[in-house]
């Protein structure tokens, strides 16, 4: 277990990660930008940082990336159409990013 992290929060993030790994990327979001955000890149950035947080504390660079991505997802969610379950997919990404940031903040205390 990672020092200073609640096991239940880490377990939750692990479960969310497993769910994410089994969720297909919404096909109509490939190659799409919404308000200047590349939707594939947003997914990849969040996924990479969340995976890093599962193996140890986030460094400041990844923490900043997650905060930027989290703000982007929050801003974009109302603009995402729900074709192929895209809204739920990006809500799931948002939840993982928020939990990874929370865990990182708890670790910094």
C-alpha atoms as one frame of an Amber mdcrd trajectory, in Angstrom:
protein
   0.000   0.000   0.000   1.152   3.540  -0.740   2.091   5.484   2.384  -0.570
   7.827   3.825  -3.293   6.625   1.456  -6.498   5.183   2.703  -6.740   1.599
   1.523 -10.402   2.048   0.665  -9.625   5.051  -1.572  -6.810   3.167  -3.269
  -9.097   0.149  -3.707 -11.756   2.394  -5.226  -9.269   3.895  -7.666  -8.077
   0.391  -8.573 -11.653  -0.693  -9.231 -12.360   2.393 -11.328  -9.174   1.705
 -13.293 -10.223  -1.900 -13.969 -13.629  -0.712 -15.146 -11.949   1.840 -17.396
  -9.696  -0.798 -18.921 -12.768  -2.811 -19.932 -14.759   0.132 -21.276 -14.515
   0.683 -25.019 -13.505   4.150 -26.124 -16.503   5.854 -27.755 -15.768   5.452
 -31.490 -17.236   8.802 -32.532 -14.814  10.613 -30.209 -11.731   9.451 -32.155
 -10.171  12.384 -33.954 -12.644  14.775 -32.375 -11.923  18.044 -30.632 -14.363
  19.856 -28.408 -13.531  23.435 -27.498  -9.940  22.832 -28.584  -9.495  19.669
 -26.498  -8.457  16.491 -28.312 -10.721  13.870 -26.784  -8.313  10.964 -27.308
  -5.420  12.899 -25.789  -7.560  13.896 -22.807  -8.357  10.222 -22.218  -4.704
   9.211 -22.578  -3.404  11.936 -20.268  -5.845  11.052 -17.506  -5.271   7.319
 -17.903  -1.492   7.695 -17.764  -1.590   9.807 -14.620  -4.114   7.526 -12.900
  -1.989   4.485 -13.691   1.043   6.267 -12.235  -0.902   7.114  -9.078  -1.720
   3.426  -8.592   1.973   2.571  -8.396   3.098   5.407  -6.150   2.678   9.062
  -5.253   2.196  11.417  -8.175   5.006  13.809  -8.955   4.144  17.478  -9.304
   4.135  17.313 -13.127   1.521  14.537 -13.255  -0.529  16.176 -10.526  -0.664
  19.405 -12.573  -1.602  17.445 -15.708  -4.454  15.774 -13.821  -5.734  19.094
 -12.490  -5.704  20.575 -16.000  -7.447  17.499 -17.412  -9.985  17.478 -14.609
 -10.885  21.113 -15.330 -11.129  20.314 -19.056 -13.471  17.368 -18.500 -15.688
  19.412 -16.198 -15.871  22.169 -18.818 -16.537  19.754 -21.703 -19.063  17.369
 -20.154 -22.096  19.505 -21.053 -20.906  19.585 -24.701 -20.399  15.835 -25.076
 -23.206  14.061 -26.856 -24.121  10.699 -25.425 -23.653   8.697 -28.604 -21.845
   5.425 -27.756 -22.023   6.214 -24.027 -19.497   9.048 -24.336 -20.942  11.068
 -21.460 -20.614   8.185 -19.007 -17.130   7.362 -20.338 -15.880  10.882 -19.660
 -17.669  11.078 -16.293 -15.776   7.917 -15.355 -12.506   9.564 -16.427 -13.417
  12.615 -14.363 -14.094  10.467 -11.303 -10.764   8.653 -11.657  -8.873  11.923
 -12.103 -10.563  13.526  -9.092  -9.815  10.525  -6.881  -6.182  10.365  -8.022
  -5.768  14.078  -7.224  -7.442  13.570  -3.847  -5.130  10.674  -3.054  -2.143
  12.775  -4.100  -3.284  15.636  -1.868  -3.698  13.234   1.070  -0.215  11.883
   0.432   1.266  15.397   0.452  -0.049  16.128   3.959
